[in-house]
Amino acid sequence: MAACKYIDVILPIPLAQSFTYSVPAEWSDALRIGMRVVVPFGSKKMYTGIVCLCHTNKPNLTEIKEVICLLDKRPVLRHPQLKFWEWIAAYYLSSVGEVYRAALPSGLKLESETTVRINEVVDTEDSWSPKELKLIDLLFDGHSKTISELNKALHQRDVMPTLKILLEKNVIEIEEKLCEKYRAKTESFLRLTKKASDEKGLEEIFKDLKRAPKQEKLLMEFIELSKYFIPGKQREVSRREIQQRIPGTSAGALKSLIDKGILESFSKEVGRLEATEISTQEAFPLNEHQQAAYRKIRQHFASKQVVLLHGVTSSGKTEVYIHLAQQVLSEGKQVLYLVPEIALTTQLTTRLQRVFGRRLAVYHSKFPDAERVEIWNKMLQDEGYDIIIGVRSSIFLPFRKLGLVIVDEEHESSYKQLDPAPRYHARNAAIVLASMHGAKTLLGSATPAIESYYNAQMGKYALVELKQRHREQELPDIYTLDVKEAYRKKRMETHFSDVLLEKTEQALKHNEQVLLFQNRRGYAPYLECKCCAYVPRCTNCDVSLTVHKGINTLSCHYCGASETIPDSCPNCKTPGSLLTRGFGTEKIEEEIKLLFPEARVARMDLDTTRSRKSYTNIIGAFESHKIDILIGTQMISKGLDFDKVNLVGILNADNILNFPDFRSAERAFQMLTQVSGRAGRKDKKGEVVLQTSQPEHPVIQQVLRNDYAAMYEQQCKERACFHYPPFCRLIRITLRHRDAHTLERAASQFAVAMRKVFGTRVLGPNSPIIGRIQNLYLKDLLLKIEPQASQERAKDLVQQLIKQFDSFQEFRAIKFIVDVDPV
């Protein structure tokens, strides 16, 4: 292999191309594709780049910058990660740099800060300009200063021109302080010195310690912990471990043992991940229905890359997944187990660790970045983890030999990355990732996405159905409650119908648990003045402020702005005139505590699950029956499995049904069916109370019958008629700008240009439901592409039109956001 003279580097910036740098001779033989290098970019910046090509072809450039630093001894990427990044960038119309930024943990990327210091030898006889003299005076104390500090001290916007002159005169030195975000965790350990390395030496030491009982006890505990007398089992002992073993360990006694040369202290790198031993057990045996599904999946994998497992709620799909994973691991391959919510990883981890033990790793955004780096680094080792459970970002991990990807609850919109780019869908990307590794993909859901079920019906995927619940349990009884009629007849004064309250009371009497579902967090969606109808709205977004009574604030759920709840109406100044409208999980929690003061109540929504451990704490408390009633948003609808939940209350089905989107019926059916499926999951038939003002709505009736086929057929008829997925592919183009009139003109002109190319396939421009977010106005266009048309050609044309539009001076500040396959 020829020595590498030049490399092409991917930088974590939203530019389409890679960048070429020259390689210093000392690194030319060591550089490999997939390694990290620090490179200069522009006049001031430095980035950590990923090498994507090593070559000897000198580029046709006037200036070729040189690599500053090689960070790795081996690549941090495996085959085919770069190819996978390129596919995501091409399919979702983003740059490879944006994919790189999303894929690697932050700890694997270096930050930089340019610092300046005076040279040791300065020619004082030289003539300086006033600017140069001021700068030299600032640096003459010998301390390094950042460029931003110099700008501030000199009251200048940019000192770089002056610095450049001084640098050429060799008066100053510019250096880049590279700060690696990831730091290996070290811990203080103890070991016996040579003086105490044999039994004879130890005997003498213990004789001398007879008059120092604390030191003697400490040394005896150390020898026991270090397994000194067990051949082949000897181990080093951390200070923390010995302090836990002997509470109140005297620091003086430990110091004396070290000073006497009996023990020596040293630092050692340790992992941040929990290192407790986990005893594993055999997977639970499959029942006859699960066994049949397992065999069919294995058979279909012989001819199909993707299999869709359509199994009703509580049919035991997880156990089927576990048996399939065991089979793949026995072949020496790895398994990726994707879930849509962090809450699901919390509950599934215990079930999977029971079978896979230390071979399992969990990977999600609530983990500290240092832990994500450790998982990444361990995956680069040949003895790394064999099974990963995680959310959508897990698809970017460096798998050495991926054999199976399981996408649980594959219908969930949480698999779609909304912002920032790349706006990928983890389910679809996982299928491509699996094919690149020669692996198989299993999609699982009780309510599959219509696109997935359509692909199965058309023969693109294989379909396996699991129609029986585990232990032959029956599906829950669902009672619909017409809230409009209940309010009219004065049978409903709170947000709970008399039926729901009665069944909740019965469940609590029988020591059973209750789930209450309301898909809106906060106390109430908004406040309204009873005198002038004023509604407090966000100053940055076109949305009303949500009431959070517990912290006495009005908050915007789009930009995060908040303000204290006013005592009087800001508009008409009437005291106490602001009333809450609607209800969220916080209000439900308050009311249920008043109605059932003896019950132990908890809430699970975005406000109560901000920390890493909050999911584990809430789910663990509910599983161990320390909580009687759990109130939650859609988090509680996604595949969670609780033994003693016999009643589920759906408090307002209408806000799901009435959402203005072509997918609203599908999503309402999925969410209502999934929430209902949490009831009666073990040895008793469950009950569901569904409160709605539209009990005759087709979706409500389909949920009552658990009739997925009817929902699928009805939606397919409507979508075929109006040309929506799965009968076309969508690309949504959003234009964003601070001035509404400029945006209006730009959107209209861009729509005209789009229609010249795509004709009636273009819809819009339209204002989205929230037309302004963070003081930026939005306009949407929707492009429909027929299945038989070339998607690649359509995407190329879209990019060309955007590039042409950027050339107009008036619209140069318009930001384009392209979302392929929006959800």
mmCIF file of N, CA and C in Angstrom, residues 87-127:
data_model
loop_
_atom_site.group_PDB
_atom_site.id
_atom_site.type_symbol
_atom_site.label_atom_id
_atom_site.label_comp_id
_atom_site.label_asym_id
_atom_site.label_seq_id
_atom_site.Cartn_x
_atom_site.Cartn_y
_atom_site.Cartn_z
ATOM 1 N N TRP A 87 -25.719 6.919 2.331
ATOM 2 C CA TRP A 87 -27.094 6.598 1.936
ATOM 3 C C TRP A 87 -28.078 7.519 2.643
ATOM 4 N N ILE A 88 -27.907 7.723 3.946
ATOM 5 C CA ILE A 88 -28.816 8.599 4.685
ATOM 6 C C ILE A 88 -28.771 10.017 4.125
ATOM 7 N N ALA A 89 -27.564 10.503 3.852
ATOM 8 C CA ALA A 89 -27.420 11.855 3.307
ATOM 9 C C ALA A 89 -28.121 11.982 1.954
ATOM 10 N N ALA A 90 -27.953 10.981 1.095
ATOM 11 C CA ALA A 90 -28.547 11.037 -0.237
ATOM 12 C C ALA A 90 -30.073 10.887 -0.178
ATOM 13 N N TYR A 91 -30.549 9.946 0.637
ATOM 14 C CA TYR A 91 -31.992 9.675 0.658
ATOM 15 C C TYR A 91 -32.754 10.810 1.338
ATOM 16 N N TYR A 92 -32.213 11.333 2.447
ATOM 17 C CA TYR A 92 -32.942 12.350 3.211
ATOM 18 C C TYR A 92 -32.477 13.772 2.899
ATOM 19 N N LEU A 93 -31.725 13.933 1.827
ATOM 20 C CA LEU A 93 -31.309 15.239 1.312
ATOM 21 C C LEU A 93 -30.636 16.093 2.385
ATOM 22 N N SER A 94 -29.641 15.515 3.008
ATOM 23 C CA SER A 94 -28.817 16.261 3.959
ATOM 24 C C SER A 94 -27.361 16.090 3.531
ATOM 25 N N SER A 95 -26.441 16.687 4.263
ATOM 26 C CA SER A 95 -25.020 16.494 3.967
ATOM 27 C C SER A 95 -24.475 15.343 4.809
ATOM 28 N N VAL A 96 -23.377 14.723 4.334
ATOM 29 C CA VAL A 96 -22.742 13.659 5.117
ATOM 30 C C VAL A 96 -22.215 14.230 6.428
ATOM 31 N N GLY A 97 -21.820 15.509 6.410
ATOM 32 C CA GLY A 97 -21.358 16.160 7.631
ATOM 33 C C GLY A 97 -22.444 16.222 8.694
ATOM 34 N N GLU A 98 -23.682 16.465 8.276
ATOM 35 C CA GLU A 98 -24.802 16.483 9.228
ATOM 36 C C GLU A 98 -25.072 15.087 9.790
ATOM 37 N N VAL A 99 -24.888 14.068 8.949
ATOM 38 C CA VAL A 99 -25.044 12.691 9.429
ATOM 39 C C VAL A 99 -23.948 12.378 10.445
ATOM 40 N N TYR A 100 -22.715 12.788 10.133
ATOM 41 C CA TYR A 100 -21.582 12.579 11.050
ATOM 42 C C TYR A 100 -21.863 13.236 12.401
ATOM 43 N N ARG A 101 -22.392 14.459 12.366
ATOM 44 C CA ARG A 101 -22.688 15.191 13.604
ATOM 45 C C ARG A 101 -23.738 14.458 14.434
ATOM 46 N N ALA A 102 -24.721 13.839 13.767
ATOM 47 C CA ALA A 102 -25.764 13.104 14.483
ATOM 48 C C ALA A 102 -25.285 11.742 14.955
ATOM 49 N N ALA A 103 -24.343 11.138 14.234
ATOM 50 C CA ALA A 103 -23.968 9.746 14.476
ATOM 51 C C ALA A 103 -22.998 9.586 15.644
ATOM 52 N N LEU A 104 -21.944 10.396 15.676
ATOM 53 C CA LEU A 104 -20.907 10.215 16.697
ATOM 54 C C LEU A 104 -21.290 10.896 18.002
ATOM 55 N N PRO A 105 -21.039 10.259 19.145
ATOM 56 C CA PRO A 105 -21.232 10.943 20.428
ATOM 57 C C PRO A 105 -20.358 12.198 20.478
ATOM 58 N N SER A 106 -20.841 13.219 21.172
ATOM 59 C CA SER A 106 -20.097 14.487 21.248
ATOM 60 C C SER A 106 -18.699 14.290 21.798
ATOM 61 N N GLY A 107 -18.536 13.321 22.690
ATOM 62 C CA GLY A 107 -17.233 13.095 23.309
ATOM 63 C C GLY A 107 -16.160 12.652 22.349
ATOM 64 N N LEU A 108 -16.529 12.207 21.152
ATOM 65 C CA LEU A 108 -15.534 11.809 20.153
ATOM 66 C C LEU A 108 -15.182 12.952 19.209
ATOM 67 N N LYS A 109 -15.736 14.138 19.492
ATOM 68 C CA LYS A 109 -15.427 15.304 18.677
ATOM 69 C C LYS A 109 -14.714 16.329 19.545
ATOM 70 N N LEU A 110 -13.632 16.873 19.045
ATOM 71 C CA LEU A 110 -12.848 17.845 19.810
ATOM 72 C C LEU A 110 -13.391 19.250 19.627
ATOM 73 N N GLU A 111 -13.293 20.049 20.690
ATOM 74 C CA GLU A 111 -13.587 21.470 20.596
ATOM 75 C C GLU A 111 -12.263 22.227 20.544
ATOM 76 N N SER A 112 -12.291 23.401 19.990
ATOM 77 C CA SER A 112 -11.039 24.155 19.914
ATOM 78 C C SER A 112 -11.252 25.607 20.294
ATOM 79 N N GLU A 113 -10.208 26.198 20.827
ATOM 80 C CA GLU A 113 -10.232 27.616 21.162
ATOM 81 C C GLU A 113 -8.848 28.183 20.847
ATOM 82 N N THR A 114 -8.817 29.138 19.948
ATOM 83 C CA THR A 114 -7.546 29.718 19.527
ATOM 84 C C THR A 114 -6.992 30.624 20.626
ATOM 85 N N THR A 115 -5.741 30.388 21.003
ATOM 86 C CA THR A 115 -5.081 31.231 22.013
ATOM 87 C C THR A 115 -3.806 31.830 21.419
ATOM 88 N N VAL A 116 -3.430 32.989 21.958
ATOM 89 C CA VAL A 116 -2.274 33.740 21.450
ATOM 90 C C VAL A 116 -1.345 34.051 22.616
ATOM 91 N N ARG A 117 -0.032 33.932 22.388
ATOM 92 C CA ARG A 117 0.922 34.352 23.422
ATOM 93 C C ARG A 117 2.126 35.019 22.741
ATOM 94 N N ILE A 118 2.833 35.822 23.527
ATOM 95 C CA ILE A 118 3.993 36.557 23.002
ATOM 96 C C ILE A 118 5.161 35.600 22.815
ATOM 97 N N ASN A 119 5.962 35.834 21.803
ATOM 98 C CA ASN A 119 7.166 35.035 21.613
ATOM 99 C C ASN A 119 8.200 35.412 22.667
ATOM 100 N N GLU A 120 9.049 34.472 22.997
ATOM 101 C CA GLU A 120 10.064 34.726 24.037
ATOM 102 C C GLU A 120 11.040 35.814 23.615
ATOM 103 N N VAL A 121 11.305 35.922 22.324
ATOM 104 C CA VAL A 121 12.265 36.919 21.821
ATOM 105 C C VAL A 121 11.507 37.933 20.981
ATOM 106 N N VAL A 122 11.471 39.178 21.440
ATOM 107 C CA VAL A 122 10.778 40.234 20.707
ATOM 108 C C VAL A 122 11.763 41.346 20.385
ATOM 109 N N ASP A 123 11.806 41.741 19.135
ATOM 110 C CA ASP A 123 12.710 42.824 18.714
ATOM 111 C C ASP A 123 12.085 44.158 19.118
ATOM 112 N N THR A 124 12.543 44.732 20.205
ATOM 113 C CA THR A 124 11.949 45.969 20.724
ATOM 114 C C THR A 124 12.297 47.200 19.894
ATOM 115 N N GLU A 125 13.279 47.050 19.011
ATOM 116 C CA GLU A 125 13.677 48.209 18.202
ATOM 117 C C GLU A 125 12.799 48.356 16.964
ATOM 118 N N ASP A 126 11.998 47.335 16.687
ATOM 119 C CA ASP A 126 11.139 47.403 15.512
ATOM 120 C C ASP A 126 10.110 48.515 15.683
ATOM 121 N N SER A 127 9.661 49.056 14.581
ATOM 122 C CA SER A 127 8.625 50.099 14.650
ATOM 123 C C SER A 127 7.255 49.434 14.529
#
